[in-house]
Coordinates of C-alpha atoms in Angstrom, one line a residue:
X1 CA -130.9 -16.2 -53.7
X2 CA -133.0 -17.1 -50.4
X3 CA -132.7 -19.7 -48.8
X4 CA -135.9 -21.8 -46.4
X5 CA -135.3 -23.7 -43.7
X6 CA -136.9 -27.1 -43.6
X7 CA -137.4 -29.3 -40.2
X8 CA -136.4 -32.8 -40.2
X9 CA -136.6 -34.0 -36.7
X10 CA -138.0 -33.6 -34.0
X11 CA -135.6 -31.6 -31.8
X12 CA -135.7 -27.9 -33.7
X13 CA -136.6 -26.6 -37.3
X14 CA -133.1 -25.8 -38.5
X15 CA -132.8 -26.9 -41.5
X16 CA -131.0 -24.3 -44.2
X17 CA -131.7 -25.0 -47.7
X18 CA -131.0 -22.5 -51.6
X19 CA -133.8 -22.5 -53.7
X20 CA -132.3 -22.9 -57.7
X21 CA -133.1 -23.7 -61.2
X22 CA -131.3 -25.5 -63.4
X23 CA -131.7 -26.9 -66.9
X24 CA -133.6 -26.9 -69.7
X25 CA -136.5 -26.3 -68.7
X26 CA -135.7 -24.7 -65.6
X27 CA -136.9 -26.4 -63.1
X28 CA -136.2 -25.5 -59.1
X29 CA -134.8 -27.9 -56.9
X30 CA -134.1 -27.2 -53.4
X31 CA -129.7 -27.7 -52.3
X32 CA -128.7 -27.8 -48.6
X33 CA -125.7 -25.0 -48.7
X34 CA -122.1 -27.1 -47.9
X35 CA -119.0 -25.0 -47.3
X36 CA -117.2 -28.0 -46.1
X37 CA -117.8 -29.2 -49.2
X38 CA -117.5 -28.3 -52.6
X39 CA -119.0 -31.0 -56.1
X40 CA -123.1 -29.4 -56.2
X41 CA -124.9 -32.5 -56.6
X42 CA -128.7 -33.4 -57.9
X43 CA -130.2 -36.6 -57.5
X44 CA -130.3 -38.1 -61.0
X45 CA -132.9 -39.9 -62.2
X46 CA -129.4 -41.7 -65.3
X47 CA -131.8 -44.0 -64.5
X48 CA -131.0 -43.7 -60.8
X49 CA -130.0 -46.7 -58.0
X50 CA -131.2 -45.5 -54.9
X51 CA -132.5 -42.4 -55.1
X52 CA -133.5 -41.3 -51.4
X53 CA -136.9 -39.4 -51.1
X54 CA -136.6 -35.5 -51.8
X55 CA -138.8 -33.2 -52.3
X56 CA -139.6 -32.6 -56.0
X57 CA -138.7 -34.8 -58.8
X58 CA -135.5 -36.7 -59.9
X59 CA -133.2 -34.6 -62.2
X60 CA -133.2 -35.5 -66.1
X61 CA -129.7 -34.3 -67.0
X62 CA -129.1 -33.7 -70.1
X63 CA -126.9 -35.1 -72.8
X64 CA -123.2 -32.5 -72.0
X65 CA -121.3 -34.7 -70.0
X66 CA -118.3 -33.2 -68.9
X67 CA -115.1 -35.8 -70.1
X68 CA -112.0 -37.5 -67.4
X69 CA -109.7 -35.9 -69.1
X70 CA -111.4 -32.2 -67.6
X71 CA -109.5 -30.6 -64.9
X72 CA -112.4 -30.5 -62.9
X73 CA -112.8 -34.3 -63.3
X74 CA -109.2 -34.1 -61.7
X75 CA -110.1 -32.0 -59.5
X76 CA -112.4 -33.5 -57.9
X77 CA -110.6 -36.5 -57.8
X78 CA -106.8 -37.3 -55.2
X79 CA -103.7 -36.5 -56.4
X80 CA -102.5 -39.5 -58.0
X81 CA -105.9 -41.6 -57.6
X82 CA -107.6 -40.3 -61.2
X83 CA -107.9 -42.4 -63.8
X84 CA -109.0 -41.9 -67.2
X85 CA -111.9 -45.7 -66.8
X86 CA -113.8 -44.3 -68.7
X87 CA -113.1 -42.2 -70.8
X88 CA -116.4 -40.8 -72.5
X89 CA -117.8 -39.6 -69.0
X90 CA -116.3 -38.5 -65.5
X91 CA -117.2 -40.6 -62.7
X92 CA -117.3 -39.4 -58.6
X93 CA -118.3 -40.0 -55.5
X94 CA -118.3 -37.8 -52.6
X95 CA -118.6 -38.7 -49.2
X96 CA -119.6 -36.4 -45.8
X97 CA -118.8 -37.5 -42.3
X98 CA -122.0 -38.6 -41.3
X99 CA -121.6 -41.2 -43.4
X100 CA -124.1 -40.0 -46.4
X101 CA -122.4 -40.2 -49.8
X102 CA -123.2 -39.7 -53.2
X103 CA -122.1 -41.5 -56.3
X104 CA -122.5 -40.6 -60.2
X105 CA -121.4 -38.7 -63.1
X106 CA -120.4 -34.4 -63.9
X107 CA -123.2 -33.3 -66.5
X108 CA -123.7 -29.6 -67.6
X109 CA -126.1 -27.8 -67.6
X110 CA -127.3 -23.9 -67.4
X111 CA -128.1 -22.7 -64.1
X112 CA -130.6 -19.5 -63.4
X113 CA -129.7 -16.6 -61.8
X114 CA -129.6 -12.7 -60.7
X115 CA -127.5 -10.5 -60.6
X116 CA -128.8 -7.9 -57.0
X117 CA -129.2 -5.8 -60.4
X118 CA -132.7 -7.7 -61.8
X119 CA -130.6 -9.0 -65.4
X120 CA -130.7 -12.5 -65.7
X121 CA -128.0 -14.4 -67.5
X122 CA -127.5 -18.8 -68.2
X123 CA -123.9 -19.5 -67.5
X124 CA -123.7 -23.2 -67.9
X125 CA -121.8 -25.1 -64.6
X126 CA -120.5 -29.1 -64.3
X127 CA -123.1 -30.8 -61.9
X128 CA -123.0 -34.1 -59.9
X129 CA -125.6 -37.1 -61.8
X130 CA -126.7 -38.8 -58.2
X131 CA -127.8 -41.8 -59.1
X132 CA -127.0 -43.0 -56.1
X133 CA -126.7 -41.7 -53.0
X134 CA -126.8 -43.1 -49.3
X135 CA -128.0 -40.6 -46.7
X136 CA -126.4 -39.8 -43.9
X137 CA -126.9 -39.4 -40.2
X138 CA -128.4 -35.6 -40.3
X139 CA -130.5 -36.7 -43.6
X140 CA -133.3 -34.4 -44.4
X141 CA -135.2 -35.0 -47.6
X142 CA -133.7 -32.5 -50.2
X143 CA -132.7 -32.4 -53.6
X144 CA -129.0 -32.9 -53.5
X145 CA -126.7 -30.8 -52.2
X146 CA -124.8 -27.2 -53.8
X147 CA -120.8 -27.4 -52.7
X148 CA -119.0 -23.9 -52.6
X149 CA -116.2 -24.9 -51.1
X150 CA -112.6 -23.4 -52.4
X151 CA -112.2 -26.6 -55.0
X152 CA -111.7 -25.2 -59.1
X153 CA -115.6 -28.0 -59.1
X154 CA -117.5 -25.4 -56.5
X155 CA -120.6 -23.4 -58.8
X156 CA -118.6 -20.9 -57.4
X157 CA -115.8 -20.7 -58.5
X158 CA -116.9 -21.4 -62.0
X159 CA -118.9 -18.5 -61.7
X160 CA -115.8 -16.4 -61.3
X161 CA -113.3 -18.6 -64.1
X162 CA -116.3 -17.6 -66.1
X163 CA -115.4 -14.0 -65.4
X164 CA -119.3 -14.0 -64.4
X165 CA -118.3 -12.7 -60.2
X166 CA -115.4 -12.8 -57.3
X167 CA -114.5 -15.5 -56.1
X168 CA -117.2 -14.2 -53.2
X169 CA -119.1 -16.6 -51.6
X170 CA -121.5 -15.5 -48.1
X171 CA -124.9 -16.2 -46.6
X172 CA -126.5 -14.5 -43.9
X173 CA -129.3 -17.1 -42.1
X174 CA -132.2 -16.0 -40.2
X175 CA -132.7 -16.4 -37.2
X176 CA -136.3 -16.3 -37.7
X177 CA -135.6 -18.7 -40.4
X178 CA -135.0 -18.4 -44.0
X179 CA -131.8 -16.2 -45.6
X180 CA -130.2 -15.7 -48.7
X181 CA -127.0 -16.2 -50.7
X182 CA -124.6 -14.6 -52.4
X183 CA -122.1 -15.0 -55.1
X184 CA -119.3 -11.4 -55.3
X185 CA -117.9 -9.0 -52.6
X186 CA -120.7 -5.9 -53.0
X187 CA -123.1 -6.5 -50.6
X188 CA -120.9 -5.5 -47.1
X189 CA -118.9 -2.7 -46.6
X190 CA -115.0 -4.3 -46.0
X191 CA -114.1 -1.9 -43.4
X192 CA -117.5 -3.2 -41.2
X193 CA -116.3 -6.6 -41.4
X194 CA -114.3 -8.9 -38.5
X195 CA -111.2 -10.3 -40.7
X196 CA -109.4 -13.6 -40.2
X197 CA -107.1 -15.0 -43.4
X198 CA -108.6 -18.4 -43.6
X199 CA -107.5 -22.7 -44.4
X200 CA -109.5 -24.4 -46.1
X201 CA -112.7 -22.3 -44.6
X202 CA -111.6 -22.2 -41.5
X203 CA -110.6 -19.3 -39.5
X204 CA -107.2 -21.5 -37.4
X205 CA -106.3 -22.6 -34.1
X206 CA -108.7 -20.7 -31.2
X207 CA -109.3 -21.2 -27.5
X208 CA -112.0 -21.7 -25.7
X209 CA -113.7 -18.6 -23.5
X210 CA -116.5 -18.7 -21.7
X211 CA -118.9 -15.2 -20.2
X212 CA -115.6 -13.4 -21.0
X213 CA -112.9 -15.2 -19.6
X214 CA -110.5 -18.7 -20.8
X215 CA -110.9 -21.5 -19.7
X216 CA -107.5 -23.0 -20.8
X217 CA -109.3 -24.5 -23.2
X218 CA -107.3 -23.8 -26.3
X219 CA -105.6 -25.4 -30.3
X220 CA -109.1 -25.9 -31.0
X221 CA -109.0 -26.6 -35.0
X222 CA -111.7 -24.2 -35.8
X223 CA -114.8 -25.1 -39.1
X224 CA -116.2 -23.3 -40.3
X225 CA -119.3 -25.9 -42.4
X226 CA -122.8 -24.5 -43.4
X227 CA -123.5 -28.5 -44.3
X228 CA -124.1 -28.7 -40.9
X229 CA -127.1 -27.4 -37.9
X230 CA -125.2 -27.6 -34.5
X231 CA -122.1 -25.8 -33.4
X232 CA -119.8 -29.5 -32.5
X233 CA -117.3 -29.4 -29.7
X234 CA -114.3 -31.9 -29.1
X235 CA -114.6 -33.6 -25.8
X236 CA -112.0 -32.1 -23.7
X237 CA -113.8 -28.6 -24.8
X238 CA -117.6 -29.9 -24.3
X239 CA -116.3 -31.8 -20.6
X240 CA -114.5 -28.5 -19.6
X241 CA -118.0 -26.2 -20.5
X242 CA -120.8 -28.8 -19.1
X243 CA -118.8 -28.5 -15.3
X244 CA -118.8 -24.5 -16.4
X245 CA -122.4 -24.7 -17.0
X246 CA -123.3 -27.3 -14.3
X247 CA -121.7 -24.3 -11.3
X248 CA -123.7 -21.6 -13.1
X249 CA -126.9 -23.1 -12.8
X250 CA -126.3 -23.9 -8.8
X251 CA -129.0 -22.9 -7.4
X252 CA -130.9 -21.9 -10.3
X253 CA -134.8 -23.0 -11.6
X254 CA -133.2 -24.8 -13.7
X255 CA -132.7 -28.6 -12.7
X256 CA -130.5 -31.6 -14.7
X257 CA -133.3 -33.3 -16.0
X258 CA -132.0 -37.9 -16.5
X259 CA -134.6 -39.5 -17.4
X260 CA -133.9 -38.5 -21.0
X261 CA -130.5 -40.7 -22.3
X262 CA -130.2 -39.3 -25.4
X263 CA -127.3 -36.7 -25.3
X264 CA -125.2 -36.4 -22.8
X265 CA -126.3 -33.4 -20.8
X266 CA -130.8 -32.7 -20.3
X267 CA -132.1 -29.1 -18.2
X268 CA -136.2 -28.6 -17.4
X269 CA -137.7 -25.9 -16.1
X270 CA -140.2 -25.8 -13.4
X271 CA -143.2 -25.8 -16.9
X272 CA -142.0 -26.5 -19.9
X273 CA -140.4 -24.2 -22.5
X274 CA -141.1 -23.3 -25.8
X275 CA -137.5 -21.7 -27.0
X276 CA -134.3 -21.5 -26.1
X277 CA -134.8 -17.7 -25.9
X278 CA -137.1 -19.1 -22.1
X279 CA -134.0 -19.6 -20.4
X280 CA -130.8 -17.7 -22.4
X281 CA -131.2 -15.1 -18.8
X282 CA -130.0 -18.6 -17.1
X283 CA -126.5 -19.2 -20.1
X284 CA -123.4 -17.3 -20.7
X285 CA -121.8 -16.9 -24.5
X286 CA -119.0 -18.7 -25.8
X287 CA -116.8 -17.8 -27.6
X288 CA -114.0 -18.7 -29.4
X289 CA -111.0 -16.4 -29.9
X290 CA -107.8 -17.2 -32.3
X291 CA -104.6 -15.3 -33.4
X292 CA -104.7 -12.4 -36.3
X293 CA -102.8 -12.6 -38.4
X294 CA -100.8 -13.1 -35.3
X295 CA -100.6 -9.9 -33.9
X296 CA -105.0 -9.2 -32.0
X297 CA -107.2 -12.0 -31.5
X298 CA -110.0 -12.6 -32.9
X299 CA -113.3 -13.9 -31.6
X300 CA -116.3 -15.4 -32.9
X301 CA -119.6 -15.3 -30.2
X302 CA -121.7 -18.5 -29.7
X303 CA -124.9 -17.3 -27.9
X304 CA -126.8 -20.1 -25.8
X305 CA -128.9 -19.9 -29.5
X306 CA -126.2 -21.4 -30.9
X307 CA -125.1 -24.5 -28.5
X308 CA -128.1 -25.4 -26.3
X309 CA -131.4 -27.1 -28.6
X310 CA -135.1 -28.1 -27.0
X311 CA -136.2 -31.8 -26.9
X312 CA -139.5 -32.4 -27.5
X313 CA -139.5 -36.4 -26.6
X314 CA -139.6 -36.8 -22.6
X315 CA -143.4 -34.3 -22.9
X316 CA -145.0 -32.5 -21.2
X317 CA -141.3 -30.8 -20.1
X318 CA -139.4 -29.6 -22.6
X319 CA -136.3 -29.6 -21.7
X320 CA -132.7 -28.3 -22.9
X321 CA -129.8 -29.3 -23.8
X322 CA -126.1 -29.0 -25.0
X323 CA -125.5 -30.3 -28.4
X324 CA -123.4 -33.3 -28.5
X325 CA -119.4 -33.9 -28.9
X326 CA -117.8 -34.7 -31.6
X327 CA -115.6 -31.9 -32.7
X328 CA -115.4 -28.1 -32.9
X329 CA -117.1 -26.9 -36.7
X330 CA -119.7 -23.5 -35.9
X331 CA -122.5 -24.8 -38.4
X332 CA -125.8 -22.8 -39.1
X333 CA -127.3 -22.3 -36.0
X334 CA -124.3 -20.6 -34.5
X335 CA -123.9 -18.3 -37.9
X336 CA -127.8 -17.0 -37.4
X337 CA -128.2 -13.3 -37.8
X338 CA -124.6 -13.2 -39.2
X339 CA -123.6 -12.6 -42.6
X340 CA -120.9 -15.3 -43.0
X341 CA -118.4 -14.0 -46.5
X342 CA -115.5 -16.4 -47.5
X343 CA -113.4 -14.1 -49.9
X344 CA -111.5 -17.2 -51.4
X345 CA -108.7 -14.8 -53.1
X346 CA -107.7 -12.6 -50.1
X347 CA -108.5 -16.2 -48.9
X348 CA -110.3 -14.7 -45.5
X349 CA -113.2 -14.9 -43.6
X350 CA -114.8 -12.3 -42.8
X351 CA -118.4 -12.0 -40.6
X352 CA -120.3 -9.0 -39.3
X353 CA -123.5 -8.1 -37.6
X354 CA -126.6 -8.5 -40.4
X355 CA -130.6 -8.7 -40.8
X356 CA -130.9 -11.4 -42.9
X357 CA -134.8 -11.5 -43.3
X358 CA -133.7 -8.5 -45.6
X359 CA -131.2 -8.0 -49.0
X360 CA -128.7 -4.9 -48.1
X361 CA -128.5 -2.9 -51.2
X362 CA -125.2 -3.7 -53.6
X363 CA -123.1 -1.3 -55.0
X364 CA -121.2 -3.7 -58.0
X365 CA -123.7 -7.0 -59.5
X366 CA -123.7 -9.7 -57.1
X367 CA -126.4 -13.1 -57.8

């Protein structure tokens, strides 16, 4: 499945989505990739109580409801809070870290998918028919969410339960926009991937490094979340990094820009800046280092493109700013030009540099 990048705000065109054909007959929908959640849902005409702007007409559900006692329904509810008030259907509500949410019912419908060898299949998978949505702070117009988490209701878990692929999902996001998403394990050489054990798509507790040296900031819980576009650090790590960057930029041509107060720290150049690459030489690589199976330290590098963005607010200057602090997460931007693989069966996560503009050859059947 090929992905497109979509511009949502004035800062930068950095959102990624995947196109999937769903229904009978199949119709295309743009879905936001989210490894931080399990449920896939579409804005749905059930009828819709509150739907937000979307690229395509609302999804028209069929009459195949998932009943309340279905194990997939149970997986969507916290233990001890699973009550079948409407036995004939499965009601759901999902909430996201940015304040967004979706309320609806679970249905089954046909997904049009292709193996890499060209064989087409149409598995019936459960998805949410969302009839009441609240947009979050990071909202951008899409038809719904593609849940890629480890739970039973995620698409890859459902495909595995039907014997179609191993429970492995991966993505490759191009820095030039686009990329690809895959289910199964045939698109990479296991020996050339950096692997570490995972828990809830988190490689564990990390230490922040700057320019190859430890900063003293430890015990950072790193989360891989493709549903977010920008990299976020907690307050302590953010403040430490800001001090190091200011020291590194002292005497350079970039100067702080206090007139822009949308985010805490901005710099501007003598000339308008059009791309982060224009100032890449002034900024060092960050790294998050964490123990790999208790022995060696594995590093996930964050190049300047991963923690800097361009602001177009105060023309004619284009001002470089560092992303704001919130939590420690590795997101779309920091995962660009890498193949990132979540092997849920072996409970490891891996990454390797890759050409995300071209789908590699597969030795086995993958989607």
